[in-house]
mmCIF file with all atom_site columns, C-alpha atoms in Angstrom:
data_model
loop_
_atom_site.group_PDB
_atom_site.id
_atom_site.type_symbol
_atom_site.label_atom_id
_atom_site.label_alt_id
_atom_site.label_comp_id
_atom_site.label_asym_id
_atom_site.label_entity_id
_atom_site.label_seq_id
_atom_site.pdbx_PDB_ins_code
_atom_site.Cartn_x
_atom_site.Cartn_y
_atom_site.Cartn_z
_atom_site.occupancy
_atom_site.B_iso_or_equiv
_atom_site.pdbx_formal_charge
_atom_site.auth_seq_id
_atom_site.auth_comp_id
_atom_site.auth_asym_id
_atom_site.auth_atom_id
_atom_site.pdbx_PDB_model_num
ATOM 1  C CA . UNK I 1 1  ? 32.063 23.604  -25.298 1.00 64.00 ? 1  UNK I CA 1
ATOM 2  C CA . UNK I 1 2  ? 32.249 23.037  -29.089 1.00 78.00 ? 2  UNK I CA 1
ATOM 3  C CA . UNK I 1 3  ? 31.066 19.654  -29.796 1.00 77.00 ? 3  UNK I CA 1
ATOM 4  C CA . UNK I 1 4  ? 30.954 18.442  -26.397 1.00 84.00 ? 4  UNK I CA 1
ATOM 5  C CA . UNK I 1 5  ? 27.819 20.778  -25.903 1.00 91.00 ? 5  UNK I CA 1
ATOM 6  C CA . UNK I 1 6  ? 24.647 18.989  -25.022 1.00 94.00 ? 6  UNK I CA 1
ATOM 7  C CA . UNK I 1 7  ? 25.860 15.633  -24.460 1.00 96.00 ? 7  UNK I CA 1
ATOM 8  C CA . UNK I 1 8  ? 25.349 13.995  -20.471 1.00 97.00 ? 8  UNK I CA 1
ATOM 9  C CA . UNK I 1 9  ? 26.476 11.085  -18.724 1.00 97.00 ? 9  UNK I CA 1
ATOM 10 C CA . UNK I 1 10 ? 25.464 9.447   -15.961 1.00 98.00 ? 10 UNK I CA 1
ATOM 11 C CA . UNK I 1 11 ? 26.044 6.439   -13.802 1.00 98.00 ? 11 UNK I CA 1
ATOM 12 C CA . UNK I 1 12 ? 24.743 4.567   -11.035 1.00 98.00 ? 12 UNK I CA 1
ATOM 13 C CA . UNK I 1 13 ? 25.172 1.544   -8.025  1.00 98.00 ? 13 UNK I CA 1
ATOM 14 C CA . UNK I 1 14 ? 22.017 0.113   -6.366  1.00 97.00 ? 14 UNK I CA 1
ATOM 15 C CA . UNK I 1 15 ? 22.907 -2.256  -3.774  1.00 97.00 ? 15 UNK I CA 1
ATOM 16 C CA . UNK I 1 16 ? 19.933 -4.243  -1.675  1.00 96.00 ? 16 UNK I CA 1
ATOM 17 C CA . UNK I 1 17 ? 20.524 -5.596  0.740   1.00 96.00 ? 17 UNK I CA 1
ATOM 18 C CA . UNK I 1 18 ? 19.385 -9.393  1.970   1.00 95.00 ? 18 UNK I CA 1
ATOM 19 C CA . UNK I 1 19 ? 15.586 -9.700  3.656   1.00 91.00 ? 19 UNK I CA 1
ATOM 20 C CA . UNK I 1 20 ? 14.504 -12.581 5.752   1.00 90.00 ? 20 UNK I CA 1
ATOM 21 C CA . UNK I 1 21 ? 10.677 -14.085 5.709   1.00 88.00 ? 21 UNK I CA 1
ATOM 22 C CA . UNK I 1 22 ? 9.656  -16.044 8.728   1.00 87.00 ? 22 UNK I CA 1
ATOM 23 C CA . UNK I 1 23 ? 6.721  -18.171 9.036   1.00 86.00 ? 23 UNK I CA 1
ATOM 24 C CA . UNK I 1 24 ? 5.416  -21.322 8.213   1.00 81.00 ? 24 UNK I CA 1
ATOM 25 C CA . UNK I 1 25 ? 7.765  -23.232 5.593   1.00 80.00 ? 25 UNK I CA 1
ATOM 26 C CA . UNK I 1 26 ? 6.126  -24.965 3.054   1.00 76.00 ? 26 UNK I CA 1
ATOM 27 C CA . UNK I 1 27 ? 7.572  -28.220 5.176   1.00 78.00 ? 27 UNK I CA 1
ATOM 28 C CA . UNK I 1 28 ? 4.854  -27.063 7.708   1.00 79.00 ? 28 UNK I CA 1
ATOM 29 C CA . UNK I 1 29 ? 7.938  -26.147 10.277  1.00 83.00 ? 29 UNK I CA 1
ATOM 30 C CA . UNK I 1 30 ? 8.354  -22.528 11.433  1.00 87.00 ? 30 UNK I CA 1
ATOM 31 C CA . UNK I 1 31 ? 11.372 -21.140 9.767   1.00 88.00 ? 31 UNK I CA 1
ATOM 32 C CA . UNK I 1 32 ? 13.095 -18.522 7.665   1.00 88.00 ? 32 UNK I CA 1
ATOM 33 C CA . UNK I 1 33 ? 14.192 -17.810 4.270   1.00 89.00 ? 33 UNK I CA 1
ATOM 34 C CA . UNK I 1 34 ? 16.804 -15.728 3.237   1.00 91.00 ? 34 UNK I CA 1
ATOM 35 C CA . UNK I 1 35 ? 16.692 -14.085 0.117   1.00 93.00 ? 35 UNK I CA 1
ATOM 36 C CA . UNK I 1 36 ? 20.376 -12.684 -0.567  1.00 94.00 ? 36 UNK I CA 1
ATOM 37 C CA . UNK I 1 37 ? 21.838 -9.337  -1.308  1.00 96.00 ? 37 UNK I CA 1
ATOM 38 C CA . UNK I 1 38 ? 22.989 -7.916  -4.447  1.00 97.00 ? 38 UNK I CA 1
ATOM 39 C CA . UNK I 1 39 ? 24.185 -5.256  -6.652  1.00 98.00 ? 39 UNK I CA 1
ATOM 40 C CA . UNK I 1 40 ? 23.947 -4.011  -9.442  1.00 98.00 ? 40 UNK I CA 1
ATOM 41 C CA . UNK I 1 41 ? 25.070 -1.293  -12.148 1.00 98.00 ? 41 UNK I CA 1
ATOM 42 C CA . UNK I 1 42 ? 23.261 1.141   -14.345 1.00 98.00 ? 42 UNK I CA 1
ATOM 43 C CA . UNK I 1 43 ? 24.505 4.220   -17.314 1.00 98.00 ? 43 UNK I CA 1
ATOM 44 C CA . UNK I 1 44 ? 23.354 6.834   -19.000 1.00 98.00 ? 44 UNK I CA 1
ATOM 45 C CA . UNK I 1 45 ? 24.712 8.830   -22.389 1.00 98.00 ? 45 UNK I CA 1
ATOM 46 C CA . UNK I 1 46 ? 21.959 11.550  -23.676 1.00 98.00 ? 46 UNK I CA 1
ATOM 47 C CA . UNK I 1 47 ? 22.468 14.288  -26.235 1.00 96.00 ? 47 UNK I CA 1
ATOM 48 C CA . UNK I 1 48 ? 20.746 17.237  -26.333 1.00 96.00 ? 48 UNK I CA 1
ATOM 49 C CA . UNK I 1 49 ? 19.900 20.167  -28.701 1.00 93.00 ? 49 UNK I CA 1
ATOM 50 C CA . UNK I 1 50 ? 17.607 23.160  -28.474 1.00 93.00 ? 50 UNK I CA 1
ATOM 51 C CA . UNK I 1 51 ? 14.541 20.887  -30.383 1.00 95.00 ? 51 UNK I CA 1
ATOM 52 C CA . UNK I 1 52 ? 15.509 16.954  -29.079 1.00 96.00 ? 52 UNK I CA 1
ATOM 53 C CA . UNK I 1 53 ? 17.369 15.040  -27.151 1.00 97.00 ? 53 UNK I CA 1
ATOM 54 C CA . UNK I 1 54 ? 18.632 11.316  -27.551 1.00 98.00 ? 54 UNK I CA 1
ATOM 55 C CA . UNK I 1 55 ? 19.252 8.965   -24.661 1.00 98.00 ? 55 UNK I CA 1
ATOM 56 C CA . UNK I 1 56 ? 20.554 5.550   -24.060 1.00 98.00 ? 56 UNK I CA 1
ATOM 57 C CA . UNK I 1 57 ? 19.718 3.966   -20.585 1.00 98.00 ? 57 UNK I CA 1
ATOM 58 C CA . UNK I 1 58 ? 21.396 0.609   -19.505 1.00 98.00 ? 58 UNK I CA 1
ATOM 59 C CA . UNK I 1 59 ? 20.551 -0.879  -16.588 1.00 98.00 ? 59 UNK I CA 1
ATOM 60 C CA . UNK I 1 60 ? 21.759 -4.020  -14.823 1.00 98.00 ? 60 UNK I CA 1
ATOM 61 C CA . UNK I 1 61 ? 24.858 -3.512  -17.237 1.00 98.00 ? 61 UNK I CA 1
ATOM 62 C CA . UNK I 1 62 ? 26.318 -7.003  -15.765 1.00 97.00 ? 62 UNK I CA 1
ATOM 63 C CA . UNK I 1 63 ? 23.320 -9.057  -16.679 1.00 98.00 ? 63 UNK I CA 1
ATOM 64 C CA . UNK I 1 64 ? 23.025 -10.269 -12.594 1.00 97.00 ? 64 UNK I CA 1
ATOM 65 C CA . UNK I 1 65 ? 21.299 -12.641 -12.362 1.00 97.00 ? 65 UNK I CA 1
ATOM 66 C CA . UNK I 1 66 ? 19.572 -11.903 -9.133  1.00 97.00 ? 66 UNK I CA 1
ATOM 67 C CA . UNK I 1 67 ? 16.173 -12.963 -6.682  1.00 94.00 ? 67 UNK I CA 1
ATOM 68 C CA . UNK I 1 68 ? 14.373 -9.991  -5.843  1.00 93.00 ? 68 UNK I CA 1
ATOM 69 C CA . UNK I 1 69 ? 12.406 -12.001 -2.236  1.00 89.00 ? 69 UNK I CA 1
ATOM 70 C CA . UNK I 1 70 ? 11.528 -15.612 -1.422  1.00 88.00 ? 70 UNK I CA 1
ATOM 71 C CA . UNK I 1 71 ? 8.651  -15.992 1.401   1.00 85.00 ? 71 UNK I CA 1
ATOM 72 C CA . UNK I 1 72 ? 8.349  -18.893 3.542   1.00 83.00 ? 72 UNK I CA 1
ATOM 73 C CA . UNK I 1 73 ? 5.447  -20.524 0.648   1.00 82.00 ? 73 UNK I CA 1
ATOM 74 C CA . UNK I 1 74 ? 8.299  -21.188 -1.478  1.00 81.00 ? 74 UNK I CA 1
ATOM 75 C CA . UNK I 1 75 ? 8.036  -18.603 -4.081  1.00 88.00 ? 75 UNK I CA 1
ATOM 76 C CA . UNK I 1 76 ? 10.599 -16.273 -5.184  1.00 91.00 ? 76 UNK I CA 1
ATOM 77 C CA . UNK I 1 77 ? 10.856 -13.203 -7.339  1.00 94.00 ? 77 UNK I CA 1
ATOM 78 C CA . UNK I 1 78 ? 13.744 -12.782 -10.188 1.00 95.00 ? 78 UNK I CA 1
ATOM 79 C CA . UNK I 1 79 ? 14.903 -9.716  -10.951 1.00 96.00 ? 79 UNK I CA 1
ATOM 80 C CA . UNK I 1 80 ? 15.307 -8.153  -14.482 1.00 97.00 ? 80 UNK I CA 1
ATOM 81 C CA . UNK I 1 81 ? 17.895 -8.953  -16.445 1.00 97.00 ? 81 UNK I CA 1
ATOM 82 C CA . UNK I 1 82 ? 19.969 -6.065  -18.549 1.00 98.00 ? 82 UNK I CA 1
ATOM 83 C CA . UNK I 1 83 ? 17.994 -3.931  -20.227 1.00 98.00 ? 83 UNK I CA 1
ATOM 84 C CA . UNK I 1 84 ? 18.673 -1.124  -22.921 1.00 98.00 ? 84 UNK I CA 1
ATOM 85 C CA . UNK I 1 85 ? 16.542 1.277   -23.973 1.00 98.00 ? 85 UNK I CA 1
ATOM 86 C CA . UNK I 1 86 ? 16.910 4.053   -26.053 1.00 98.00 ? 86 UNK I CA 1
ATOM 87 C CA . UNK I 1 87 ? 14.812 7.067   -27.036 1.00 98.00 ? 87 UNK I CA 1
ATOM 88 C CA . UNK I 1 88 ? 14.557 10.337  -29.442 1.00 97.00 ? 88 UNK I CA 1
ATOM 89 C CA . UNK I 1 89 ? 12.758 13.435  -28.113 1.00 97.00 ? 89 UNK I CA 1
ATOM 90 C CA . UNK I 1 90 ? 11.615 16.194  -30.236 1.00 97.00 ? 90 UNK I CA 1
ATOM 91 C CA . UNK I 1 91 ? 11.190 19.507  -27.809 1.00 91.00 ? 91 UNK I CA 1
ATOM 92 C CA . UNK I 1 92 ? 8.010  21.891  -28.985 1.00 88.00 ? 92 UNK I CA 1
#
């Protein structure tokens, strides 16, 4: 209504859980590695005419640091830190 017209929000929780990798450790013993759970958050403000649309995406608002899996060869994967991103539309 009025000025409020076209404009969205949204919002967002993704929560993973931990994962285990067993095998061979890189100390050549059997064993397992735990790569932790975590959370994290994530927005969304667009507006939007007839012809375009503007949107701002956030995600990982908190900056988590957080590992995405570790495997028993010792490597691990980070996650992405917070992002922004923002983009303009035009409609034909």
């Amino acid at each position: 209504v009025g000025a409020w017209t076209g404009l969205s929000f949204g919002a967002g929780v993704r929560h993973i859980g931990s994962t285990s990798d067993y095998g061979m450790l890189v100390t050549g013993n059997l064993g397992e590695v735990v790569t932790p759970s975590f959370t994290l958050f994530d927005a969304m403000v667009a507006y939007e005419t007839k012809d375009w649309r503007w949107q701002l995406t956030g995600t990982n608002l908190e900056d988590e640091y957080h590992v995405v899996t570790c495997t028993t060869r010792g490597d691990c994967g980070v996650g992405q830190g917070r992002t922004i991103i923002t983009s303009f539309t035009h409609k034909f």
